[in-house]
XYZ file of C-alpha atoms in Angstrom:
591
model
C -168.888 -60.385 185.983
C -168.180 -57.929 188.116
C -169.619 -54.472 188.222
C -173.025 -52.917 187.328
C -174.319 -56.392 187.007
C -173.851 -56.991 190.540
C -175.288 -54.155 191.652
C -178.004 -53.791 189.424
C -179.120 -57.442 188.690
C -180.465 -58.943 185.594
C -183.351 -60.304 185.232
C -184.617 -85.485 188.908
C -185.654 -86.529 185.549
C -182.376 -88.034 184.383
C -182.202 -87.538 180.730
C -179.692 -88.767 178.768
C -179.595 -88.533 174.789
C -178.477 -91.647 173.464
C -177.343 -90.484 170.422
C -175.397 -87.510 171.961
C -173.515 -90.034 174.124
C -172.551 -92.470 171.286
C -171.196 -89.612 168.946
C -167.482 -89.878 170.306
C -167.560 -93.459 170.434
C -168.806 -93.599 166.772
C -165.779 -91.082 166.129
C -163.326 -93.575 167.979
C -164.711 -96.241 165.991
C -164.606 -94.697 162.340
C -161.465 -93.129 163.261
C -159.470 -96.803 163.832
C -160.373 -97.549 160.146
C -160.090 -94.084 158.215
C -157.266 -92.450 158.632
C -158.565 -88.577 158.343
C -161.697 -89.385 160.811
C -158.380 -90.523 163.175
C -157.095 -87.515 162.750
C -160.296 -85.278 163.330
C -161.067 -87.579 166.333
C -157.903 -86.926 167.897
C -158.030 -83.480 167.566
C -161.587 -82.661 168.539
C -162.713 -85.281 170.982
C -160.566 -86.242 174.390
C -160.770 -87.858 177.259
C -161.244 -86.572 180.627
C -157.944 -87.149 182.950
C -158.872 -88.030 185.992
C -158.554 -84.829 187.922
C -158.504 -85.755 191.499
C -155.245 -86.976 191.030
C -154.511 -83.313 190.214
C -156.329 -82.248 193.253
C -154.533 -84.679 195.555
C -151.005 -84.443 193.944
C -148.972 -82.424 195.931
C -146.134 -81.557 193.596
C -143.604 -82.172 196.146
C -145.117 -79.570 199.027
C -145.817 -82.035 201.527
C -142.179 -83.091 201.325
C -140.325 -80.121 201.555
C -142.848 -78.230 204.210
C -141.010 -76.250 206.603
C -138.064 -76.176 204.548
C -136.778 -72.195 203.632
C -138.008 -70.666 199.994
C -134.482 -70.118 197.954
C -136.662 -68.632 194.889
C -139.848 -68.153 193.059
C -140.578 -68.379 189.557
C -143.880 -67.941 187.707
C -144.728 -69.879 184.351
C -147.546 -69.685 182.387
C -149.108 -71.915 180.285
C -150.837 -71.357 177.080
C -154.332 -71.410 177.466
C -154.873 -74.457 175.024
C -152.604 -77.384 174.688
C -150.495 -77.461 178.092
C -151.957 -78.903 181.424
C -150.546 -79.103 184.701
C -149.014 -82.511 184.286
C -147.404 -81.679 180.901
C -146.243 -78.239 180.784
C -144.921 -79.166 177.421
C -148.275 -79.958 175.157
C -149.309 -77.822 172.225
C -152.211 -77.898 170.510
C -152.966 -78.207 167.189
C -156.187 -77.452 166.587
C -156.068 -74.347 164.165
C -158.242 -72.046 166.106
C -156.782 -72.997 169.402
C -153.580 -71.836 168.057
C -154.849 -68.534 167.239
C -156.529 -68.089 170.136
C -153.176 -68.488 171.910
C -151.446 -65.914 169.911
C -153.740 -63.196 170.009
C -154.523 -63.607 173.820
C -152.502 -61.471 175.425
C -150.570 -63.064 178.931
C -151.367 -61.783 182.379
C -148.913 -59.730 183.085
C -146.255 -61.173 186.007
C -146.327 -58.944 188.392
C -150.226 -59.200 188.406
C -149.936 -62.860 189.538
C -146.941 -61.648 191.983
C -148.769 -59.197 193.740
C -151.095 -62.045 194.387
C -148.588 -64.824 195.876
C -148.464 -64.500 199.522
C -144.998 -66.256 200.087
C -141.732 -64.729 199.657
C -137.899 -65.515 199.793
C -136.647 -66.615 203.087
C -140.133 -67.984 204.037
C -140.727 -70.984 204.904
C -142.708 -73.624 202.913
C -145.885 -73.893 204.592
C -148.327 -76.415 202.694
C -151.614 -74.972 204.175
C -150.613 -71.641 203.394
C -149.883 -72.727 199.998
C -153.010 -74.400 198.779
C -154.989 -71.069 200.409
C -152.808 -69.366 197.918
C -153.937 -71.132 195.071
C -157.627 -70.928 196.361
C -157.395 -66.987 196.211
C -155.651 -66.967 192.696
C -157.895 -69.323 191.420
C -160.941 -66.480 192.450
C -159.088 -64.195 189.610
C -161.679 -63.885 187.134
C -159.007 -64.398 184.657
C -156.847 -67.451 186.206
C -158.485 -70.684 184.935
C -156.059 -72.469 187.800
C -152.995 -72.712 189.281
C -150.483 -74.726 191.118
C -147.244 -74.165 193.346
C -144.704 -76.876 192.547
C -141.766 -77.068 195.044
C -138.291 -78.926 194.693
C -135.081 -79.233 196.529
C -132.613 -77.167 195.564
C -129.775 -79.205 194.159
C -126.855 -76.851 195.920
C -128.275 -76.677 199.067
C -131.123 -79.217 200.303
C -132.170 -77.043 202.656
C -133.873 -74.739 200.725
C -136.739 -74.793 197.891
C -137.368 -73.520 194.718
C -141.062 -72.969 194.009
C -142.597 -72.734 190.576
C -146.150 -71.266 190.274
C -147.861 -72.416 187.323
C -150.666 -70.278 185.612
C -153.217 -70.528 183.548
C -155.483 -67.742 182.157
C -159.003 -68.040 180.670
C -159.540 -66.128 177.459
C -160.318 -63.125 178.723
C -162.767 -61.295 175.750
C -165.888 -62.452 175.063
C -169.780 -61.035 173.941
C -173.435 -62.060 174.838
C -176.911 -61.109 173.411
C -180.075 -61.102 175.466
C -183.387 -59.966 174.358
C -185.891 -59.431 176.913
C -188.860 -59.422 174.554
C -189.473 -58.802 170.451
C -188.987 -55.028 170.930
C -185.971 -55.168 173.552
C -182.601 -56.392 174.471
C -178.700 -55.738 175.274
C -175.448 -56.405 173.335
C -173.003 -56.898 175.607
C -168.402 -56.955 175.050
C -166.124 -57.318 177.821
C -162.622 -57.855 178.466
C -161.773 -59.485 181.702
C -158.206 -58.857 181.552
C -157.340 -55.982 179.442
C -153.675 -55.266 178.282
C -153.143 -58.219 180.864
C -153.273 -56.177 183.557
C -156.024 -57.675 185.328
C -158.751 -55.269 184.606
C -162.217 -55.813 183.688
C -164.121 -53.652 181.420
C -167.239 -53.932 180.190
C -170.019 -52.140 177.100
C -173.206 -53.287 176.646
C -175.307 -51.561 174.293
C -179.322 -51.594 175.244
C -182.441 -51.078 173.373
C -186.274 -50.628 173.805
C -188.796 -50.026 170.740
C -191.397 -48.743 172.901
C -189.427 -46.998 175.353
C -186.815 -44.254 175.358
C -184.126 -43.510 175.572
C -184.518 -45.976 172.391
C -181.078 -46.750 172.546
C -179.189 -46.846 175.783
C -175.756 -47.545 177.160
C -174.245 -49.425 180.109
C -170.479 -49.815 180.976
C -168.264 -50.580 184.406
C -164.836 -50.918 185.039
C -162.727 -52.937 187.954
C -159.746 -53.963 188.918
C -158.726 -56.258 191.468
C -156.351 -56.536 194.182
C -154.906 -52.688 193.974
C -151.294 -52.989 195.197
C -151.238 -56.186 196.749
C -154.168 -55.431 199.485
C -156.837 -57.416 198.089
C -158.624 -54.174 197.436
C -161.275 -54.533 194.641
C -162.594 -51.275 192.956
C -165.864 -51.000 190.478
C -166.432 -47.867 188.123
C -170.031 -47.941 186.567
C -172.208 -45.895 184.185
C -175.721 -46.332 182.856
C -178.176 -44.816 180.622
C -180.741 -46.243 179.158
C -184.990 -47.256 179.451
C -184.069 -49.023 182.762
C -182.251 -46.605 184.380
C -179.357 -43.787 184.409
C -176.975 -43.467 187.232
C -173.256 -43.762 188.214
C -171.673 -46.296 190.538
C -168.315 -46.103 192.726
C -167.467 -49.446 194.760
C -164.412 -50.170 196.600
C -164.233 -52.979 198.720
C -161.711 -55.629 200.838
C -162.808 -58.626 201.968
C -162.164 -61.322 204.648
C -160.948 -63.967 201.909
C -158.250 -65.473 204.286
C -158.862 -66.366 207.910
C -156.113 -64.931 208.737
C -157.497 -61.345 207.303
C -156.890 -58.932 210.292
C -159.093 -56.265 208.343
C -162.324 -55.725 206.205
C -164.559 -52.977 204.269
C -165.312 -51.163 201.671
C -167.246 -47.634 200.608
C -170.137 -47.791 197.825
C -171.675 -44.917 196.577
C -174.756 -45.084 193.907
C -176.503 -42.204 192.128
C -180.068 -43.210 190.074
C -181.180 -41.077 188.379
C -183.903 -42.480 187.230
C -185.059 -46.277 188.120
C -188.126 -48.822 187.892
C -186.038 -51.086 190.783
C -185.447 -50.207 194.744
C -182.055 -52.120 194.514
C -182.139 -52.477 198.426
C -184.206 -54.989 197.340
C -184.353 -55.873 193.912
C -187.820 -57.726 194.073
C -189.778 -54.050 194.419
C -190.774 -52.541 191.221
C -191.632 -49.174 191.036
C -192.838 -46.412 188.510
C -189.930 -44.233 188.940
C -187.460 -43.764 191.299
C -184.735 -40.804 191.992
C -182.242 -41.769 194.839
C -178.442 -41.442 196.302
C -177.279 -44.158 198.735
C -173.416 -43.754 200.361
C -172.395 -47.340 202.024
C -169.745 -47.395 204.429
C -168.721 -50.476 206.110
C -165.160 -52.186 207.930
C -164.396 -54.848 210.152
C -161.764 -56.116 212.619
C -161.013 -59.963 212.962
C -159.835 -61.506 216.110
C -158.054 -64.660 216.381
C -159.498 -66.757 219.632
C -157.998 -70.476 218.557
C -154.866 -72.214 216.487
C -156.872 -75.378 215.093
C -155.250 -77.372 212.014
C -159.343 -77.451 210.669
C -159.081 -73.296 210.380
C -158.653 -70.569 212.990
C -161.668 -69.943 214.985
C -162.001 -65.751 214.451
C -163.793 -63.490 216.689
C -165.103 -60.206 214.338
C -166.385 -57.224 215.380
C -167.580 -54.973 212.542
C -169.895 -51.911 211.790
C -172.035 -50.039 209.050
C -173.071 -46.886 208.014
C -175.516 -46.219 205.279
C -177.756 -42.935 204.082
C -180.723 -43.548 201.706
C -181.682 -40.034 200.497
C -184.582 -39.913 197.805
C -185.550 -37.051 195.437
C -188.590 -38.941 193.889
C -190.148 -42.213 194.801
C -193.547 -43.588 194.789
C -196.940 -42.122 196.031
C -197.201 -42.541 200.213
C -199.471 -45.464 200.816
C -199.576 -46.983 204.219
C -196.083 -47.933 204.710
C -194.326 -46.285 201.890
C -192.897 -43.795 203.417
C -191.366 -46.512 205.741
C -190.044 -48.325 202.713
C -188.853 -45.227 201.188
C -187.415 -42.866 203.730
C -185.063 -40.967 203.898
C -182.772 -42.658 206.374
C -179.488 -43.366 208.376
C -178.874 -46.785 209.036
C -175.959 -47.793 211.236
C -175.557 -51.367 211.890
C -173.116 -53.325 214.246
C -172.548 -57.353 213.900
C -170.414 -60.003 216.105
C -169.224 -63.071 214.249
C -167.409 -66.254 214.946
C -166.260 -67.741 212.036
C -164.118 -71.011 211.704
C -163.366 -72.666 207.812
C -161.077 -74.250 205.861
C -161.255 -75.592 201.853
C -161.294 -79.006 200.472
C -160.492 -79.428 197.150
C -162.865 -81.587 194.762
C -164.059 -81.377 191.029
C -167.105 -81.542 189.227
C -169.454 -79.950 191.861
C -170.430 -76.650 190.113
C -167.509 -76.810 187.467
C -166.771 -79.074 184.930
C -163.732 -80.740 185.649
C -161.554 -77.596 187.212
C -160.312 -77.624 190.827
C -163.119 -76.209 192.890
C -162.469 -75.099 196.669
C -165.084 -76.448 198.939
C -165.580 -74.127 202.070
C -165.775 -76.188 205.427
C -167.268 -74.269 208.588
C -169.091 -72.714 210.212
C -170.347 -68.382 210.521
C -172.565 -67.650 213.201
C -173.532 -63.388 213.416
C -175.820 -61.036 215.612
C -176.374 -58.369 214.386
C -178.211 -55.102 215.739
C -178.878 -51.699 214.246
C -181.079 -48.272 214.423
C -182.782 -47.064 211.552
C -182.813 -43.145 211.478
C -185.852 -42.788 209.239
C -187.843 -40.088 208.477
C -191.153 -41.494 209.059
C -190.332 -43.536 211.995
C -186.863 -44.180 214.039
C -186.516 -48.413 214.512
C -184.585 -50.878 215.873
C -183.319 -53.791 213.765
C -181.829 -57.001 215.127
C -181.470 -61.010 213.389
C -179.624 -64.037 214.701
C -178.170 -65.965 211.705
C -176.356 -69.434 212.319
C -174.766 -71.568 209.325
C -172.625 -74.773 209.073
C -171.111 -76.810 206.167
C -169.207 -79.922 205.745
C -168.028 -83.233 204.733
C -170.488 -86.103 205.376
C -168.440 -89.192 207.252
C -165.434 -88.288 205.368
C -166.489 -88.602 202.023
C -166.286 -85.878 199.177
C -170.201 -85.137 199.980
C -171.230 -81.964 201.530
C -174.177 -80.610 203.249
C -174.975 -77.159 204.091
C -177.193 -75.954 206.896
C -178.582 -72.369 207.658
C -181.501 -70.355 209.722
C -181.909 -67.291 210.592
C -184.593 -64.828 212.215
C -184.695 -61.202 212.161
C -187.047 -58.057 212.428
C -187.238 -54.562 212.619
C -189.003 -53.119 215.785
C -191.255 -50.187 215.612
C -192.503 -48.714 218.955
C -192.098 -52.453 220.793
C -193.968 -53.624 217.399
C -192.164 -56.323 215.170
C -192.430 -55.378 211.319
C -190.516 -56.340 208.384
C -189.752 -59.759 210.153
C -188.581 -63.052 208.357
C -187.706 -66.418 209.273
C -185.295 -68.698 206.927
C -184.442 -72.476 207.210
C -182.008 -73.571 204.137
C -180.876 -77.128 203.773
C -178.234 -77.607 201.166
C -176.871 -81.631 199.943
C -174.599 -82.531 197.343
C -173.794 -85.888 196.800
C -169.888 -87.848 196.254
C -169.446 -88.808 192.741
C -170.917 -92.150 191.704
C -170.890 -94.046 188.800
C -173.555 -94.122 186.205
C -172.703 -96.371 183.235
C -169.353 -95.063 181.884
C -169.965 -91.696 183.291
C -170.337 -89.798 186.710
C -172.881 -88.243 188.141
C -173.799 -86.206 191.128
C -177.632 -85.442 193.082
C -178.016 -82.123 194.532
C -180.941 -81.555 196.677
C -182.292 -78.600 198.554
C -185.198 -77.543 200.838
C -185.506 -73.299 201.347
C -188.131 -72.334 203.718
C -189.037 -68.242 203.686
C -191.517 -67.010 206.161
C -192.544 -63.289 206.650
C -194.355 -61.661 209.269
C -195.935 -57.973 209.465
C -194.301 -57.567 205.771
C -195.396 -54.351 203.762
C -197.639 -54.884 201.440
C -195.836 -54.454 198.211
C -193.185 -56.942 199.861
C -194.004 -60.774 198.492
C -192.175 -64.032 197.333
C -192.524 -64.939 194.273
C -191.836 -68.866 192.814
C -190.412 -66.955 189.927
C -187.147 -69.088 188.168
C -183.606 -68.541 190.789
C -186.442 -68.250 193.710
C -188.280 -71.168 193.890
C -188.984 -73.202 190.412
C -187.002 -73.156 187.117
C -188.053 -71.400 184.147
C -190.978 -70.839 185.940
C -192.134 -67.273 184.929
C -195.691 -66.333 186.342
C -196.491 -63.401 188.631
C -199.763 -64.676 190.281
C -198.490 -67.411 192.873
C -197.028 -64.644 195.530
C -197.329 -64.831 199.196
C -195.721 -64.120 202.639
C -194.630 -67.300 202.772
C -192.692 -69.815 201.190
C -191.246 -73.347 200.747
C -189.351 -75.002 197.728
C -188.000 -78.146 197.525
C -185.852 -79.293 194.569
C -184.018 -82.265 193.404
C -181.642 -82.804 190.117
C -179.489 -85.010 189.061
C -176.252 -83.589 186.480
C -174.536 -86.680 184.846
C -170.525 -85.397 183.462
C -169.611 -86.927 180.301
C -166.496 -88.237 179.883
C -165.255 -86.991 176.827
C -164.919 -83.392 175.595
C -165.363 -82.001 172.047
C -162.847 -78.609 170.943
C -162.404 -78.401 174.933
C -166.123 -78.164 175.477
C -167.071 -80.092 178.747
C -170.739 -81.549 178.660
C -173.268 -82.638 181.187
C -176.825 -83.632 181.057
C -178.820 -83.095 183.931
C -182.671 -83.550 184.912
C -185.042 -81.595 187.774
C -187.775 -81.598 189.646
C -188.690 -78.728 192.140
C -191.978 -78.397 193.751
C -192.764 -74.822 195.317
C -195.259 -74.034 197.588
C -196.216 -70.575 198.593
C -199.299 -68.874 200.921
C -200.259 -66.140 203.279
C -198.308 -65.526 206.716
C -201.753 -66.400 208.630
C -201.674 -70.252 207.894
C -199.535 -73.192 207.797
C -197.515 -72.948 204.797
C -198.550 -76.448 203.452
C -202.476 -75.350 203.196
C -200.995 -72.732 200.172
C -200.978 -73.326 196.543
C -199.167 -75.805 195.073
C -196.698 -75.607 192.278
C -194.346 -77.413 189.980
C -191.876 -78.023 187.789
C -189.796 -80.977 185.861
C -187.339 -81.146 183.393
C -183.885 -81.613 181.871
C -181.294 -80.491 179.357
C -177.568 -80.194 178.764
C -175.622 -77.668 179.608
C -171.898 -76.777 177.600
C -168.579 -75.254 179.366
C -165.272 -74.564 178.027
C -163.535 -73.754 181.098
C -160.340 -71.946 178.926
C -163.012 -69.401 177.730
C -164.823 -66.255 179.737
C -168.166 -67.095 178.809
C -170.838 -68.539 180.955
C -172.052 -71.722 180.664
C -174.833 -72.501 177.686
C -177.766 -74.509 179.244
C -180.515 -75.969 177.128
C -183.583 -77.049 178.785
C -187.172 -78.608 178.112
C -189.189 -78.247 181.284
C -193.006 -78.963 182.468
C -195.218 -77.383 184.329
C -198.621 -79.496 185.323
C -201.463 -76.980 187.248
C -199.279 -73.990 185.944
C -201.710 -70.602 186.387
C -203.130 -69.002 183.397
C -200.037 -66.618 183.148
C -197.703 -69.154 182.283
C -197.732 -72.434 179.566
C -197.332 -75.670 180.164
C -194.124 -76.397 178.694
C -191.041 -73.717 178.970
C -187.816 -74.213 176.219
C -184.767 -72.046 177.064
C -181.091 -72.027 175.262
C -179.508 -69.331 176.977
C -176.253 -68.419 179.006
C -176.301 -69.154 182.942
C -174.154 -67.322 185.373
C -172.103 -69.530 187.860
C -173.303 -70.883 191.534
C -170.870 -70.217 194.158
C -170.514 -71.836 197.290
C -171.367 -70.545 200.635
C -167.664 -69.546 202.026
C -168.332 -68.849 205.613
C -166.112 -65.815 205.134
C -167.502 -62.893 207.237
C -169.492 -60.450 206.257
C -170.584 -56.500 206.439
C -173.534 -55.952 208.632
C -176.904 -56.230 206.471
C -180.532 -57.474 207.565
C -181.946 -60.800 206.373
C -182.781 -60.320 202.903
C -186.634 -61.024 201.577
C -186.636 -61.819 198.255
């Protein structure tokens, strides 16, 4: 979601259950000689369509390109029942019906303010399917597509449809951080149908007060028709009490001329330096203002995506009322400061559309590219006045022509401090997904990926852990920490076929090996660690919630803070892809 969240974060064994597999095809079975199992079968399990012929269908565009828009209509489709290629379905199932009736539509003029044709234009295909790319990032659009046809009075010109589909916008989640804590969390991510996102979550602690605490945010989304996003946010409880204002417009199009935004955050009270998130302190007390924009340049016409020239700068004022005790480089760490930052960009992509990468059978939009940055700053601290400056290069795309992608980054950086580096980092990143290929009756994907960290005159209380999103999954312990580190990981999702109430299913295994060690020796002479395992993870693409993952994982030579064997059933926030869009100025992050 958007909102506090963001801000303030949260904390190949292929395995494939026979039995889980069969289930529909017992179903299919019973169901040709029993009439009612029939009629439960066809009503709870279905087969995937194909969707790359949705993806590749053009609905007419490529036919009528160039030719002058006469009109534009919006339908939307029910959330269950309908699909793209038969506007007409209903469902039957009786909750899908209700859910239909009590979900209340986006509103039209929501989805209009997002369409960047208009009357008199002409069709342009490219600009179309960019269209549907930024609709389709709508937190509440499940997908869309623009359908074009001649208009039968005058050839010449085109009537386009734009067909919606929402998500069902409420949902809830529980979390409980231990036996004597956790959060209770409702949102709406399209209240009244107007777009908006709002979001309570209730949060309790046993052993610490406030006992029982609140947290809340509120956004909405492309204010009058400028892309503009804006986040409201509010928190009080054991973790932390402060307010948060974030406006912001990004570069989504290439053809964006301008970019920024304005954040302001007031803590109150803290245990986390949110500058980086990894730092845990006793208490902190802090303001920070953000200010940021950017200007985009257009150096090239190119039918693989403009090649943009952007120039953009960044202003932001850390002032703290109570932070840690000064140790040797706190102060540093936690100065009061002025940071202004400058970056140059070049920055070249385009989108291919594919499905079942990180989704489950939606159209995804696969960034192609390339964003290369410099980017150069002064820190006006208290302590000490520095110099900051990184290179950062990154590249993505299609391997020989086939839907298989590979992502490539590095990027070096360090503050300087009287001619001295400090606070330095290197980062390699090697990301490969593989094209679909068959695996009995179902398909399957490998993803593989090799992150490389290293850190050089760090502050002390600045490590890498192997903890979970960082290096190995599930993997929980505190004692493997160093200045340096190197992960590898492998797994292997296999997409079933069939659904069951609209619930997409895929079984997937792991194995990720992390290694991690001091800045003063060659990473592989660190300590070894790592992790295997599998599960299945659960999506209903029509609904807001996240995606339920069960896994089973091992953990041979794990340290004494941490078991052998970790079980999880929990909800698991989406991966997005690396967009190449440009950027506000920030240093490499170390986390």
């Amino acid at each position: 979601m958007n909102g506090l969240a963001e801000v303030w974060p949260q904390d190949s064994l292929v395995m494939v259950a026979d039995s889980a597999k069969a289930l529909p095809d017992t179903l299919k079975k019973e169901g040709r000689m029993n009439g009612l199992t029939r009629f439960v079968y066809d009503r709870i399990v279905s087969e995937k369509k194909d969707s790359s012929k949705l993806v590749a269908k053009a609905y007419n565009l490529e036919q009528l390109n160039g030719k002058r828009i006469k009109s534009i209509k919006i339908k939307q489709l029910d959330i269950f029942g309908p699909t793209f290629d038969d506007t007409a379905r209903v469902s039957d199932v009786g909750v899908e019906k209700l859910a239909n009736k009590v979900h209340t539509r986006t509103n039209e003029r929501i989805i209009q303010k997002s369409i960047l044709l208009d009357v008199d234009d002409k069709l342009d295909v490219e600009k179309v399917y960019d269209n549907e790319r930024i609709i389709r990032l709508l937190p509440f659009i499940k997908d869309v597509r623009f359908m074009a046809e001649a208009d039968p009075l005058d050839t010449s010109m085109v009537n386009l449809t734009v067909v919606t589909k929402d998500v069902f916008a409420f949902g809830m989640r529980a979390r409980f951080r231990s036996v004597d804590s956790g959060e209770l969390e409702m949102y709406n991510q399209n209240i009244w149908g107007v777009g908006h996102q709002i979001s309570a979550m209730a949060v309790s602690s046993l052993d610490e007060e406030p006992n029982l605490g609140f947290e809340g945010s509120y956004s909405i989304n492309n204010i009058r028709g400028h892309f503009v996003n804006l986040t409201l946010g509010y928190a009080d409880n054991y973790r932390r009490e402060g307010i948060l204002f974030d406006a912001e417009k990004q570069f989504l199009r290439s053809s964006t001329l301008w970019g920024g935004g304005m954040t302001f955050l007031r803590l109150y009270r803290t245990d986390r330096f949110y500058e980086n998130e990894a730092i845990l302190v006793d208490s902190l007390n802090y303001r920070s203002f953000d200010l940021w924009s950017g200007y985009s340049f257009k150096l090239s016409d190119d039918p693989s995506g403009d090649l943009r020239l952007i120039l953009a700068g960044r202003y932001r004022n850390l002032q703290f009322y109570e932070r840690p005790d000064p140790g040797p480089d706190n102060n540093q760490y936690f100065g009061n400061s002025n940071f202004f930052l400058g970056s140059v960009s070049l920055s070249k992509r385009q989108y291919i559309r594919d499905h079942h990468i990180l989704g489950y059978g939606i159209t995804e939009d696969i960034p192609k590219g390339f964003l290369h940055e410099f980017v150069l700053g002064f820190d006006q601290n208290e302590k000490a006045d520095r110099w900051y400056s990184h290179l950062y290069f990154s590249s993505g795309n299609l391997i020989r022509y086939k839907p298989s992608y590979m992502f490539l980054s590095a990027g070096i950086g360090s503050f300087f401090n009287s001619n001295r580096a400090e606070q330095g980092q290197l980062e390699l990143n090697w990301n490969y997904i593989s094209r679909q290929f068959g695996l009995g009756a179902q398909t399957a994907r490998q993803f593989l990926k090799i992150r490389y960290v290293y850190g050089f005159n760090r502050f002390d209380q600045e490590t890498l852990s192997l903890k979970n999103r960082y290096g190995i999954r599930g993997f929980y312990s505190d004692i493997p920490r160093g200045q340096q580190r190197l992960v590898l990981s492998a797994e292997t999702v296999i997409f079933q076929r069939k659904s069951i109430l609209n619930f997409n299913f895929a079984f997937f295994g792991f194995a990720d090996l992390g290694i991690v060690g001091s800045a003063h020796k060659p990473v592989f002479g660190g300590d070894y660690y790592t992790g295997v395992g599998g599960g299945i993870r659960l999506r209903n693409e029509s609904l807001i919630f996240r995606t339920i993952q069960l896994r089973l994982a091992f953990y041979p030579g794990h340290p004494g803070d941490s078991s052998f064997m970790g079980f999880s059933l929990r909800e698991i926030g989406g991966t997005d892809f690396y967009s190449f869009q440009p950027r506000k100025p920030e240093p490499l992050q170390f986390k």
